[in-house]
Amino acid sequence: VESKAVNLAIEALHHFGQDLTLLRVGDAQGSRFRQLEDPREAFLGLGFDESPMPTAAECAPGMAYLAQNLFLGEGPPTSDLSEGLSILGGGEPDGQPLCVARRVRDLLDRGVPCDEILVITPQPDDLRARVVENLNAWGIRAFDPEPRKFAFDPAIAALRLAMNLPLEGWDADRLVALLRNGQIRPDWPEMRTPRALAVTAQAVRESRVHRDFVAIRKQLVQISSTRRDDVPQGRTSQGRSQRAKVAVGIFDRLMTVYEGLTRPGTWDDLVGWLFELSHELGIAPTPALGHLRTALEDQGEVFRRLGQDFDAWSWGDFVGDVEAVIRALTFPTPQRLDPGVRVLGPESVPGLAYRHVILAGLGEGTFPSRRAMDTARSDPASLDRAFETEKARFLGLVAMASEGLTLVYPTRDEKGHELLAASFLEDVQRLFTDAAWSRARVTLPRLGAILPEDLAIAPNEARVHAVARSCLHRENDALDRLLARPEHREPLSGAAHALRLAHWRSRRNRFDRYDGRLRDPRIVARLGEMIGTQDHPFSASHLESMAICPFQFFQKFILRLPPNEERPEIDEDPAARGSLLHRALEDLHARLRDMPDDQGRPLPERVEAGILPTLENLLESQSDPGSDVDQGLFLIESGRLRRLARRYARQFRKYAEGDGRDALGRFFEVAFGRPDDPYPPLQIGRAPGMIAVSGVIDRIDFVQRDGQAYFRVIDYKSGAAIPTRDIDQGLALQLPLYAMAAERMMFADEQARALDFAYWSIRDRGFSRAKSMDAAVRDGASWKAFTTALEGYLGDLVDRVHAGDLPLSPRKRDCRSHCDYQFICRISHTGAAPKPWAEQPSLEVPS
């Protein structure tokens, strides 16, 4: 060989190694690839044993013609003989593994030993794992003899996540990943709370702080001290504030665990701290962790011999070296006694002849390798050498097969778009006539959920196929065969329950237990105790959810399922913005109400002068952002709030000159119904079916006209106002309930009547009257008729709930577009067979 370094390396490896195989690619004269000189005599001189590959005469005609003529240009004529060559195409992601499995099974059925079959997958790497998994699922022994990296061990992965957390600035997403990692099982007193780590992870999500341990904890402490929260509650906690309380305890424990990791230390000290961290987090000891500790201690011994045992290491430098050690470590390859099909990468083939070789994954960019060609693209000479090397690599793999060669390529991606095959596969096709190529080529059509019988070999696919045949064609033979085997009975039983449920939902014209109609007397009795009592009053959001869709109310407030909440890092928080603006308006108007103006300025001028200073004081009281990103988001939100404040000042001037010219703000953010509130719950109906309601009213204005006192209830909205028809239909209940509470509690002594109630859309038009009660304002007949009808309607709603009647019957057609539970609701099943709810309450106000 021309390179002395290569010669020395081969000689050393051959001297010290137990088994060394060299694969020589090319014909005997070396004329096909002139840059690869013939090293045969040198290798024989070193004592190598020669195992010649099969000659063309020993191969099938198609393979022989391929080996002799591939890459020889346009000279050879096309051949009509394709025996020994198979070309299989399958769509992603399962088509290629299925093609390989079916080919291997056919070879085994013909009596070919499994250890005489070799599968090679160039890329992507995950294809190799899917091929092995699919072969094993078909009952064919298959294995990848390549050493497995330590980095893929679950315990090592959890430790890497934990040790990098301080270096990543306590990123919230990484922290949530650590808390939800199944390897983390600490033995802390705080873990006595059910699902403490999962609850903490959800609390971190809800905090909306994106990084920094101190900032996240500070926000959790603030949330935990909240007196009330209307966020849907979790199964094992009492709402957002309770989850935050659990999270604070876990955070304090984490702070203790990580306390020493910020200090520099010697290598031995840091190794001890690392595995103390693993122990504290409850990561179970595994062989991988033991090997890692041994490797780190060996490295510490090297430092001692170099006189560096007392050098100080920062945690960041130490973690970087640990990562390098983890990447270098591999599990020892077990010695397999049972024969099996080998699945390898092209760089790992042993270089010996196999009776059958299956080369899979021949998509665009594999042969020639895109990486090899891109690396040499800048230099034409290097590009030619790289291309010749790629040809030699492909031809070497082709030449390994003595009886049969199978080439497998992807045909379509997961979305059905056509994919290109490897360009060398096109070179193979050009050697054969169309008829020969058609005989050798088999393409799987795009696979659906139900595989054909010859591909439904894996247990799960066989069950799907058998159930489908039974349901679609009433053919039960395959299903009966599977039911006779114990391993199939439990999955098929679960499938039967699922099919029965789907049948009840989509084929029955009445609601049942699958659609929210509960009939167990114990459940019905429990419903009456859970909500709507003096101790647990309804809120307006409870009743609105009940009116819009009882099944949504069931999921949200009875089952207390938290909605699927995405938390992008760079995302606005309209709820937090609205809360801050509410507080600013409350502080401003309460101060203007209680403090007279010495200068005699009109109220609109005082609002315009005071709104921005009030907002600035609130912004200054907010916690400092925990990161640069949070700082940027805070500045953006502050700018938006200032613009909204200036817009509100203009809206208030318009209100004061029009609908509010004789209105004075009396109450702001007034709460009722909870134990610490200044007013008791609103009572609707009479005992024993009395309904208790709680809430917080944004604002109540007092109006004096013609000697009669009136009031106006206003609800601030960050978005658009709710249409009046929703109030008339009993779907928007908040403002009517708040008006009833104001009349019976806040203005009981003054005997004020309801004038109207309105929304104040700060982002839109400002004041917008939702419903007026002045049609018969002298005697209040309009308001009395409305409240009487509303009380009867709410009584019917609550009676349905307490009877366990919570059917999947939404009042809005577009409910799926905005419902928090659209991904778990089965409204699409009932759409095929609409189910009437004869007992559905309706709001009917006498004209």
CSV table of C-alpha atoms in Angstrom, one decimal, residues 590-758:
chain,number,residue,atom,x,y,z
A,590,ALA,CA,-61.3,53.6,43.5
A,591,ARG,CA,-58.9,56.5,44.2
A,592,LEU,CA,-60.9,59.0,42.0
A,593,ARG,CA,-64.1,57.9,43.8
A,594,ASP,CA,-62.6,58.3,47.3
A,595,MET,CA,-60.4,61.4,46.8
A,596,PRO,CA,-62.0,64.7,45.6
A,597,ASP,CA,-60.0,66.8,43.2
A,598,ASP,CA,-58.9,70.2,44.6
A,599,GLN,CA,-58.7,71.7,41.2
A,600,GLY,CA,-62.2,70.8,40.2
A,601,ARG,CA,-61.2,69.0,37.0
A,602,PRO,CA,-63.8,66.9,35.2
A,603,LEU,CA,-63.6,63.1,35.7
A,604,PRO,CA,-62.4,62.3,32.1
A,605,GLU,CA,-59.4,64.6,32.6
A,606,ARG,CA,-58.6,63.0,35.9
A,607,VAL,CA,-58.8,59.5,34.3
A,608,GLU,CA,-56.5,60.6,31.4
A,609,ALA,CA,-54.0,62.1,33.9
A,610,GLY,CA,-54.0,59.2,36.3
A,611,ILE,CA,-54.2,56.0,34.2
A,612,LEU,CA,-50.5,55.9,33.1
A,613,PRO,CA,-49.0,56.7,36.5
A,614,THR,CA,-51.2,54.1,38.1
A,615,LEU,CA,-50.1,51.5,35.5
A,616,GLU,CA,-46.4,52.4,35.9
A,617,ASN,CA,-46.7,51.8,39.7
A,618,LEU,CA,-48.1,48.4,39.0
A,619,LEU,CA,-45.4,47.6,36.4
A,620,GLU,CA,-42.7,48.6,38.9
A,621,SER,CA,-44.1,46.2,41.5
A,622,GLN,CA,-43.9,43.2,39.2
A,623,SER,CA,-41.1,40.7,39.8
A,624,ASP,CA,-37.9,41.2,37.8
A,625,PRO,CA,-37.8,39.1,34.6
A,626,GLY,CA,-35.6,36.0,35.0
A,627,SER,CA,-33.8,36.1,31.7
A,628,ASP,CA,-33.1,38.2,28.6
A,629,VAL,CA,-36.0,36.7,26.8
A,630,ASP,CA,-38.4,37.4,29.7
A,631,GLN,CA,-37.0,40.9,29.9
A,632,GLY,CA,-37.8,41.5,26.2
A,633,LEU,CA,-41.3,40.0,26.6
A,634,PHE,CA,-41.9,42.2,29.6
A,635,LEU,CA,-40.9,45.3,27.7
A,636,ILE,CA,-43.2,44.4,24.8
A,637,GLU,CA,-46.1,43.7,27.2
A,638,SER,CA,-45.5,47.0,29.0
A,639,GLY,CA,-45.7,48.9,25.7
A,640,ARG,CA,-48.9,47.2,24.9
A,641,LEU,CA,-50.4,48.0,28.3
A,642,ARG,CA,-49.5,51.6,27.9
A,643,ARG,CA,-51.2,51.8,24.6
A,644,LEU,CA,-54.3,50.1,26.0
A,645,ALA,CA,-54.3,52.6,28.9
A,646,ARG,CA,-54.2,55.6,26.6
A,647,ARG,CA,-57.0,54.0,24.5
A,648,TYR,CA,-59.0,53.5,27.7
A,649,ALA,CA,-58.7,57.2,28.6
A,650,ARG,CA,-60.2,58.1,25.1
A,651,GLN,CA,-62.9,55.5,25.5
A,652,PHE,CA,-63.8,56.8,29.0
A,653,ARG,CA,-64.1,60.4,27.7
A,654,LYS,CA,-66.5,59.2,25.0
A,655,TYR,CA,-68.5,57.2,27.7
A,656,ALA,CA,-68.6,60.2,30.1
A,657,GLU,CA,-70.0,62.4,27.3
A,658,GLY,CA,-72.6,59.8,26.2
A,659,ASP,CA,-74.1,56.8,27.9
A,660,GLY,CA,-72.2,57.5,31.2
A,661,ARG,CA,-72.9,61.2,31.5
A,662,ASP,CA,-74.9,60.7,34.7
A,663,ALA,CA,-73.1,57.6,35.9
A,664,LEU,CA,-70.7,57.4,38.9
A,665,GLY,CA,-68.4,54.5,39.6
A,666,ARG,CA,-69.5,52.9,42.9
A,667,PHE,CA,-67.9,49.4,43.1
A,668,PHE,CA,-64.8,48.0,41.5
A,669,GLU,CA,-63.6,44.3,41.6
A,670,VAL,CA,-66.2,43.5,44.2
A,671,ALA,CA,-66.3,39.8,45.2
A,672,PHE,CA,-69.1,37.7,46.6
A,673,GLY,CA,-69.7,34.1,47.5
A,674,ARG,CA,-66.4,32.9,49.0
A,675,PRO,CA,-65.6,32.7,52.7
A,676,ASP,CA,-63.4,35.8,52.7
A,677,ASP,CA,-65.5,37.9,50.4
A,678,PRO,CA,-67.4,41.0,51.7
A,679,TYR,CA,-70.7,39.6,50.4
A,680,PRO,CA,-72.3,36.1,50.8
A,681,PRO,CA,-73.2,33.9,47.8
A,682,LEU,CA,-76.0,34.9,45.5
A,683,GLN,CA,-79.0,32.7,46.3
A,684,ILE,CA,-81.1,31.5,43.4
A,685,GLY,CA,-84.4,29.6,43.9
A,686,ARG,CA,-85.7,28.2,47.2
A,687,ALA,CA,-84.7,25.4,49.5
A,688,PRO,CA,-84.1,22.5,49.1
A,689,GLY,CA,-83.0,23.2,45.5
A,690,MET,CA,-81.4,26.6,46.3
A,691,ILE,CA,-78.3,27.4,44.1
A,692,ALA,CA,-75.3,29.3,45.5
A,693,VAL,CA,-73.3,31.5,43.1
A,694,SER,CA,-70.0,33.3,43.5
A,695,GLY,CA,-68.1,35.8,41.4
A,696,VAL,CA,-66.1,39.0,41.0
A,697,ILE,CA,-67.8,42.0,39.4
A,698,ASP,CA,-65.3,44.3,37.5
A,699,ARG,CA,-67.3,47.5,37.9
A,700,ILE,CA,-70.8,48.8,38.9
A,701,ASP,CA,-71.8,52.3,38.0
A,702,PHE,CA,-74.6,54.2,40.0
A,703,VAL,CA,-77.1,56.2,38.0
A,704,GLN,CA,-79.7,58.7,39.5
A,705,ARG,CA,-82.6,59.6,37.1
A,706,ASP,CA,-85.9,61.2,37.9
A,707,GLY,CA,-85.6,60.4,41.6
A,708,GLN,CA,-85.0,56.7,41.0
A,709,ALA,CA,-81.7,54.9,41.6
A,710,TYR,CA,-80.3,52.6,38.9
A,711,PHE,CA,-77.1,50.6,38.5
A,712,ARG,CA,-75.1,49.4,35.5
A,713,VAL,CA,-72.9,46.3,35.7
A,714,ILE,CA,-69.8,46.5,33.4
A,715,ASP,CA,-67.4,43.7,32.5
A,716,TYR,CA,-64.0,44.5,31.1
A,717,LYS,CA,-63.1,42.5,28.0
A,718,SER,CA,-59.6,42.2,26.5
A,719,GLY,CA,-61.2,40.9,23.3
A,720,ALA,CA,-64.5,41.4,21.5
A,721,ALA,CA,-67.8,41.8,23.3
A,722,ILE,CA,-70.2,38.8,23.5
A,723,PRO,CA,-73.3,39.2,21.3
A,724,THR,CA,-76.6,40.0,22.9
A,725,ARG,CA,-78.3,36.9,21.5
A,726,ASP,CA,-76.0,34.7,23.7
A,727,ILE,CA,-77.5,36.5,26.7
A,728,ASP,CA,-81.1,36.1,25.4
A,729,GLN,CA,-80.4,32.3,24.8
A,730,GLY,CA,-78.9,31.7,28.3
A,731,LEU,CA,-75.4,31.0,27.0
A,732,ALA,CA,-73.7,34.2,28.5
A,733,LEU,CA,-74.8,34.2,32.1
A,734,GLN,CA,-72.1,36.2,33.8
A,735,LEU,CA,-73.5,39.7,33.5
A,736,PRO,CA,-77.1,38.8,34.3
A,737,LEU,CA,-75.9,36.9,37.4
A,738,TYR,CA,-73.7,39.9,38.5
A,739,ALA,CA,-76.7,42.2,38.0
A,740,MET,CA,-78.8,40.0,40.2
A,741,ALA,CA,-76.1,40.0,42.9
A,742,ALA,CA,-75.8,43.8,42.7
A,743,GLU,CA,-79.5,44.3,43.1
A,744,ARG,CA,-79.9,41.9,46.0
A,745,MET,CA,-76.7,42.6,48.0
A,746,MET,CA,-74.8,45.8,47.0
A,747,PHE,CA,-77.9,48.0,46.4
A,748,ALA,CA,-80.4,46.2,48.7
A,749,ASP,CA,-80.8,49.2,51.0
A,750,GLU,CA,-81.1,51.8,48.2
A,751,GLN,CA,-83.6,49.7,46.2
A,752,ALA,CA,-81.8,50.5,43.0
A,753,ARG,CA,-83.0,48.9,39.8
A,754,ALA,CA,-81.0,47.3,37.0
A,755,LEU,CA,-80.7,49.9,34.1
A,756,ASP,CA,-78.6,47.7,31.9
A,757,PHE,CA,-75.4,45.7,31.8
A,758,ALA,CA,-72.5,46.1,29.3
